[in-house]
Tab-separated table of N, CA and C in Angstrom:
chain	number	residue	atom	x	y	z
F	12	UNK	N	-15.147	3.520	-0.821
F	12	UNK	CA	-15.502	2.156	-0.458
F	12	UNK	C	-14.739	1.178	-1.348
F	13	UNK	N	-14.607	-0.019	-0.895
F	13	UNK	CA	-13.841	-1.025	-1.622
F	13	UNK	C	-14.516	-1.460	-2.913
F	14	UNK	N	-15.749	-1.071	-3.148
F	14	UNK	CA	-16.463	-1.495	-4.334
F	14	UNK	C	-16.327	-0.566	-5.526
F	15	UNK	N	-15.564	0.501	-5.416
F	15	UNK	CA	-15.448	1.476	-6.500
F	15	UNK	C	-14.515	0.962	-7.593
F	16	UNK	N	-14.867	1.195	-8.833
F	16	UNK	CA	-14.095	0.755	-9.988
F	16	UNK	C	-12.772	1.504	-10.077
F	17	UNK	N	-11.692	0.789	-10.321
F	17	UNK	CA	-10.348	1.362	-10.381
F	17	UNK	C	-9.972	1.874	-11.764
F	18	UNK	N	-10.872	1.862	-12.703
F	18	UNK	CA	-10.556	2.207	-14.091
F	18	UNK	C	-10.731	3.677	-14.418
F	19	UNK	N	-10.973	4.512	-13.466
F	19	UNK	CA	-11.394	5.882	-13.703
F	19	UNK	C	-10.235	6.848	-13.893
F	20	UNK	N	-9.859	7.185	-15.100
F	20	UNK	CA	-8.942	8.275	-15.397
F	20	UNK	C	-7.588	8.231	-14.724
F	21	UNK	N	-6.994	7.062	-14.569
F	21	UNK	CA	-5.736	6.937	-13.850
F	21	UNK	C	-4.601	7.767	-14.389
F	22	UNK	N	-4.549	7.960	-15.692
F	22	UNK	CA	-3.431	8.708	-16.266
F	22	UNK	C	-3.499	10.193	-15.924
F	23	UNK	N	-4.616	10.670	-15.421
F	23	UNK	CA	-4.773	12.077	-15.065
F	23	UNK	C	-4.483	12.361	-13.597
F	24	UNK	N	-4.205	11.339	-12.820
F	24	UNK	CA	-4.064	11.489	-11.379
F	24	UNK	C	-2.614	11.483	-10.935
F	25	UNK	N	-2.331	12.236	-9.861
F	25	UNK	CA	-1.002	12.223	-9.255
F	25	UNK	C	-0.822	11.022	-8.342
F	26	UNK	N	-1.887	10.683	-7.611
F	26	UNK	CA	-1.853	9.567	-6.662
F	26	UNK	C	-3.176	8.819	-6.767
F	27	UNK	N	-3.088	7.503	-6.788
F	27	UNK	CA	-4.291	6.668	-6.736
F	27	UNK	C	-4.330	6.023	-5.365
F	28	UNK	N	-5.425	6.195	-4.662
F	28	UNK	CA	-5.578	5.674	-3.307
F	28	UNK	C	-6.495	4.473	-3.319
F	29	UNK	N	-6.007	3.371	-2.753
F	29	UNK	CA	-6.825	2.183	-2.576
F	29	UNK	C	-6.983	1.993	-1.073
F	30	UNK	N	-8.208	2.058	-0.608
F	30	UNK	CA	-8.471	1.847	0.825
F	30	UNK	C	-8.380	0.353	1.118
F	31	UNK	N	-7.596	0.026	2.135
F	31	UNK	CA	-7.420	-1.371	2.518
F	31	UNK	C	-8.100	-1.660	3.851
F	32	UNK	N	-9.020	-0.786	4.208
F	32	UNK	CA	-9.994	-0.966	5.289
F	32	UNK	C	-11.246	-0.233	4.836
F	33	UNK	N	-12.341	-0.460	5.510
F	33	UNK	CA	-13.527	0.353	5.240
F	33	UNK	C	-13.317	1.694	5.939
F	34	UNK	N	-13.459	2.807	5.220
F	34	UNK	CA	-13.205	4.120	5.815
F	34	UNK	C	-14.071	4.375	7.049
F	35	UNK	N	-13.487	5.067	8.014
F	35	UNK	CA	-14.292	5.474	9.153
F	35	UNK	C	-13.576	5.516	10.484
F	36	UNK	N	-12.762	4.508	10.781
F	36	UNK	CA	-12.076	4.525	12.076
F	36	UNK	C	-10.812	3.685	12.004
F	37	UNK	N	-9.859	3.982	12.894
F	37	UNK	CA	-8.568	3.303	12.891
F	37	UNK	C	-8.615	1.938	13.544
F	38	UNK	N	-7.529	1.210	13.372
F	38	UNK	CA	-7.371	-0.075	14.026
F	38	UNK	C	-8.035	-1.254	13.346
F	39	UNK	N	-8.512	-1.066	12.121
F	39	UNK	CA	-9.174	-2.161	11.414
F	39	UNK	C	-8.147	-3.115	10.803
F	40	UNK	N	-8.618	-4.292	10.453
F	40	UNK	CA	-7.760	-5.291	9.820
F	40	UNK	C	-7.559	-4.971	8.349
F	41	UNK	N	-6.363	-5.250	7.869
F	41	UNK	CA	-5.978	-5.077	6.477
F	41	UNK	C	-6.840	-5.968	5.579
F	42	UNK	N	-7.353	-5.397	4.496
F	42	UNK	CA	-8.184	-6.132	3.546
F	42	UNK	C	-7.321	-6.569	2.355
F	43	UNK	N	-6.749	-7.760	2.456
F	43	UNK	CA	-5.879	-8.272	1.394
F	43	UNK	C	-6.628	-8.435	0.076
F	44	UNK	N	-7.944	-8.520	0.122
F	44	UNK	CA	-8.705	-8.676	-1.116
F	44	UNK	C	-8.691	-7.415	-1.983
F	45	UNK	N	-8.053	-6.351	-1.521
F	45	UNK	CA	-7.882	-5.149	-2.331
F	45	UNK	C	-6.601	-5.203	-3.163
F	46	UNK	N	-5.751	-6.200	-2.913
F	46	UNK	CA	-4.467	-6.275	-3.616
F	46	UNK	C	-4.601	-6.530	-5.110
F	47	UNK	N	-5.592	-7.285	-5.588
F	47	UNK	CA	-5.750	-7.388	-7.046
F	47	UNK	C	-6.001	-6.019	-7.700
F	48	UNK	N	-6.692	-5.136	-7.005
F	48	UNK	CA	-6.933	-3.793	-7.526
F	48	UNK	C	-5.608	-3.030	-7.616
F	49	UNK	N	-4.792	-3.134	-6.564
F	49	UNK	CA	-3.483	-2.479	-6.569
F	49	UNK	C	-2.630	-3.044	-7.711
F	50	UNK	N	-2.607	-4.345	-7.831
F	50	UNK	CA	-1.823	-5.008	-8.874
F	50	UNK	C	-2.272	-4.557	-10.269
F	51	UNK	N	-3.576	-4.494	-10.471
F	51	UNK	CA	-4.124	-4.057	-11.758
F	51	UNK	C	-3.703	-2.619	-12.062
F	52	UNK	N	-3.799	-1.741	-11.071
F	52	UNK	CA	-3.386	-0.353	-11.274
F	52	UNK	C	-1.899	-0.266	-11.609
F	53	UNK	N	-1.073	-1.041	-10.915
F	53	UNK	CA	0.373	-1.014	-11.167
F	53	UNK	C	0.674	-1.497	-12.583
F	54	UNK	N	-0.023	-2.537	-13.032
F	54	UNK	CA	0.191	-3.039	-14.392
F	54	UNK	C	-0.241	-2.011	-15.437
F	55	UNK	N	-1.346	-1.377	-15.179
F	55	UNK	CA	-1.892	-0.414	-16.145
F	55	UNK	C	-1.154	0.921	-16.127
F	56	UNK	N	-0.701	1.338	-14.939
F	56	UNK	CA	-0.034	2.624	-14.765
F	56	UNK	C	1.297	2.400	-14.042
F	57	UNK	N	2.308	1.891	-14.730
F	57	UNK	CA	3.559	1.495	-14.077
F	57	UNK	C	4.311	2.629	-13.384
F	58	UNK	N	4.100	3.865	-13.805
F	58	UNK	CA	4.819	4.982	-13.201
F	58	UNK	C	3.998	5.754	-12.176
F	59	UNK	N	2.780	5.310	-11.902
F	59	UNK	CA	1.882	6.028	-10.993
F	59	UNK	C	2.289	5.846	-9.529
F	60	UNK	N	1.885	6.798	-8.715
F	60	UNK	CA	1.961	6.638	-7.269
F	60	UNK	C	0.678	5.974	-6.819
F	61	UNK	N	0.815	4.785	-6.246
F	61	UNK	CA	-0.346	4.029	-5.769
F	61	UNK	C	-0.219	3.900	-4.263
F	62	UNK	N	-1.177	4.492	-3.580
F	62	UNK	CA	-1.162	4.547	-2.122
F	62	UNK	C	-2.197	3.589	-1.550
F	63	UNK	N	-1.817	2.898	-0.489
F	63	UNK	CA	-2.759	2.058	0.242
F	63	UNK	C	-2.905	2.626	1.645
F	64	UNK	N	-4.120	2.585	2.153
F	64	UNK	CA	-4.424	3.204	3.440
F	64	UNK	C	-5.294	2.269	4.254
F	65	UNK	N	-4.733	1.801	5.375
F	65	UNK	CA	-5.520	1.028	6.325
F	65	UNK	C	-4.962	-0.345	6.609
F	66	UNK	N	-4.723	-0.613	7.874
F	66	UNK	CA	-4.287	-1.929	8.303
F	66	UNK	C	-2.844	-2.254	7.961
F	67	UNK	N	-2.079	-1.245	7.538
F	67	UNK	CA	-0.689	-1.494	7.156
F	67	UNK	C	0.186	-1.581	8.402
F	68	UNK	N	0.998	-2.619	8.428
F	68	UNK	CA	1.888	-2.878	9.558
F	68	UNK	C	3.061	-3.701	9.037
F	69	UNK	N	4.049	-3.955	9.878
F	69	UNK	CA	5.136	-4.833	9.431
F	69	UNK	C	4.647	-6.216	8.974
F	70	UNK	N	3.497	-6.648	9.451
F	70	UNK	CA	2.957	-7.955	9.050
F	70	UNK	C	2.248	-7.917	7.700
F	71	UNK	N	1.800	-6.753	7.261
F	71	UNK	CA	1.013	-6.663	6.025
F	71	UNK	C	1.699	-5.892	4.909
F	72	UNK	N	2.797	-5.226	5.210
F	72	UNK	CA	3.431	-4.353	4.221
F	72	UNK	C	3.962	-5.122	3.009
F	73	UNK	N	4.459	-6.320	3.226
F	73	UNK	CA	5.052	-7.093	2.131
F	73	UNK	C	4.029	-7.341	1.017
F	74	UNK	N	2.830	-7.750	1.377
F	74	UNK	CA	1.821	-8.054	0.355
F	74	UNK	C	1.410	-6.782	-0.394
F	75	UNK	N	1.356	-5.661	0.294
F	75	UNK	CA	1.002	-4.397	-0.358
F	75	UNK	C	2.106	-3.945	-1.312
F	76	UNK	N	3.350	-4.055	-0.864
F	76	UNK	CA	4.482	-3.662	-1.715
F	76	UNK	C	4.587	-4.582	-2.927
F	77	UNK	N	4.403	-5.865	-2.717
F	77	UNK	CA	4.477	-6.831	-3.811
F	77	UNK	C	3.389	-6.560	-4.850
F	78	UNK	N	2.231	-6.129	-4.408
F	78	UNK	CA	1.132	-5.838	-5.328
F	78	UNK	C	1.381	-4.579	-6.146
F	79	UNK	N	2.265	-3.697	-5.634
F	79	UNK	CA	2.592	-2.497	-6.396
F	79	UNK	C	2.403	-1.182	-5.674
F	80	UNK	N	1.976	-1.217	-4.419
F	80	UNK	CA	1.837	0.030	-3.674
F	80	UNK	C	3.215	0.631	-3.419
F	81	UNK	N	3.336	1.931	-3.631
F	81	UNK	CA	4.604	2.593	-3.334
F	81	UNK	C	4.443	3.718	-2.322
F	82	UNK	N	3.221	3.990	-1.906
F	82	UNK	CA	2.944	4.940	-0.834
F	82	UNK	C	1.998	4.267	0.149
F	83	UNK	N	2.225	4.490	1.440
F	83	UNK	CA	1.349	3.864	2.427
F	83	UNK	C	0.934	4.855	3.492
F	84	UNK	N	-0.200	4.557	4.095
F	84	UNK	CA	-0.661	5.267	5.285
F	84	UNK	C	-0.778	4.215	6.368
F	85	UNK	N	-0.054	4.439	7.448
F	85	UNK	CA	-0.100	3.514	8.579
F	85	UNK	C	-0.303	4.324	9.841
F	86	UNK	N	-1.403	4.092	10.512
F	86	UNK	CA	-1.704	4.834	11.738
F	86	UNK	C	-1.458	4.012	12.977
F	87	UNK	N	-2.351	3.090	13.257
F	87	UNK	CA	-2.311	2.320	14.502
F	87	UNK	C	-1.009	1.562	14.695
F	88	UNK	N	-0.484	0.975	13.641
F	88	UNK	CA	0.756	0.198	13.777
F	88	UNK	C	1.906	1.073	14.250
F	89	UNK	N	1.879	2.336	13.867
F	89	UNK	CA	2.942	3.258	14.267
F	89	UNK	C	2.668	3.839	15.643
F	90	UNK	N	1.500	4.429	15.826
F	90	UNK	CA	1.250	5.158	17.077
F	90	UNK	C	1.061	4.240	18.279
F	91	UNK	N	0.667	3.012	18.057
F	91	UNK	CA	0.494	2.078	19.172
F	91	UNK	C	1.751	1.268	19.469
F	92	UNK	N	2.793	1.475	18.683
F	92	UNK	CA	4.036	0.743	18.869
F	92	UNK	C	4.858	1.356	20.006
F	93	UNK	N	5.605	0.520	20.693
F	93	UNK	CA	6.531	1.031	21.711
F	93	UNK	C	7.768	1.640	21.051
F	94	UNK	N	7.951	1.378	19.760
F	94	UNK	CA	9.090	1.919	19.011
F	94	UNK	C	8.619	2.375	17.628
F	95	UNK	N	7.887	3.506	17.570
F	95	UNK	CA	7.341	3.966	16.289
F	95	UNK	C	8.395	4.171	15.209
F	96	UNK	N	9.560	4.656	15.592
F	96	UNK	CA	10.611	4.899	14.601
F	96	UNK	C	11.010	3.594	13.903
F	97	UNK	N	11.103	2.520	14.659
F	97	UNK	CA	11.452	1.221	14.096
F	97	UNK	C	10.376	0.728	13.125
F	98	UNK	N	9.123	0.911	13.486
F	98	UNK	CA	8.025	0.486	12.610
F	98	UNK	C	8.067	1.270	11.302
F	99	UNK	N	8.256	2.571	11.392
F	99	UNK	CA	8.337	3.402	10.189
F	99	UNK	C	9.496	2.939	9.309
F	100	UNK	N	10.631	2.674	9.922
F	100	UNK	CA	11.798	2.204	9.175
F	100	UNK	C	11.510	0.883	8.485
F	101	UNK	N	10.867	-0.055	9.189
F	101	UNK	CA	10.536	-1.351	8.586
F	101	UNK	C	9.615	-1.184	7.384
F	102	UNK	N	8.577	-0.377	7.539
F	102	UNK	CA	7.625	-0.158	6.456
F	102	UNK	C	8.323	0.491	5.257
F	103	UNK	N	9.108	1.520	5.517
F	103	UNK	CA	9.822	2.233	4.455
F	103	UNK	C	10.796	1.313	3.730
F	104	UNK	N	11.513	0.495	4.492
F	104	UNK	CA	12.505	-0.391	3.878
F	104	UNK	C	11.870	-1.384	2.917
F	105	UNK	N	10.736	-1.955	3.291
F	105	UNK	CA	10.063	-2.915	2.403
F	105	UNK	C	9.589	-2.220	1.125
F	106	UNK	N	8.950	-1.081	1.259
F	106	UNK	CA	8.491	-0.336	0.075
F	106	UNK	C	9.674	0.007	-0.820
F	107	UNK	N	10.746	0.492	-0.229
F	107	UNK	CA	11.917	0.871	-1.028
F	107	UNK	C	12.536	-0.309	-1.748
F	108	UNK	N	12.593	-1.466	-1.103
F	108	UNK	CA	13.144	-2.648	-1.780
F	108	UNK	C	12.315	-3.027	-2.998
F	109	UNK	N	11.003	-2.975	-2.873
F	109	UNK	CA	10.158	-3.307	-4.019
F	109	UNK	C	10.250	-2.244	-5.103
F	110	UNK	N	10.388	-1.001	-4.715
F	110	UNK	CA	10.540	0.068	-5.710
F	110	UNK	C	11.816	-0.120	-6.499
F	111	UNK	N	12.827	-0.675	-5.866
F	111	UNK	CA	14.109	-0.925	-6.519
F	111	UNK	C	14.107	-2.259	-7.257
F	112	UNK	N	12.987	-2.994	-7.217
F	112	UNK	CA	12.875	-4.249	-7.939
F	112	UNK	C	13.385	-5.461	-7.200
F	113	UNK	N	13.627	-5.326	-5.911
F	113	UNK	CA	14.116	-6.459	-5.117
F	113	UNK	C	12.985	-6.967	-4.229
F	114	UNK	N	12.974	-8.248	-3.993
F	114	UNK	CA	12.010	-8.841	-3.060
F	114	UNK	C	12.733	-9.201	-1.786
F	115	UNK	N	11.986	-9.197	-0.691
F	115	UNK	CA	12.589	-9.513	0.599
F	115	UNK	C	12.388	-10.981	0.923
F	116	UNK	N	13.103	-11.453	1.917
F	116	UNK	CA	12.945	-12.817	2.386
F	116	UNK	C	11.948	-12.917	3.523
F	117	UNK	N	11.292	-11.805	3.864
F	117	UNK	CA	10.374	-11.787	5.018
F	117	UNK	C	9.160	-12.627	4.794
């Protein structure tokens, strides 16, 4: 749930997952209010893999990448697209640019 404390043993984990929807079913709206948690984790654990899951799409990926997410789970935006390959490429490109320290103009 979105109310869980992010301070729990981060240095011992391979991946930290921040849910950006309430768990349970697909197609929910992205919860931007989870980005401070992602940002805090990135500041505290700069080399960690931080994954966000839920509501990720070409419209929301920039804010997640900027906050520090480097792994994403995107379901509905990909499978409901008429061009899933293009959506995957867009999402990957934004994450990769932020991982390389560059910001996009999007």
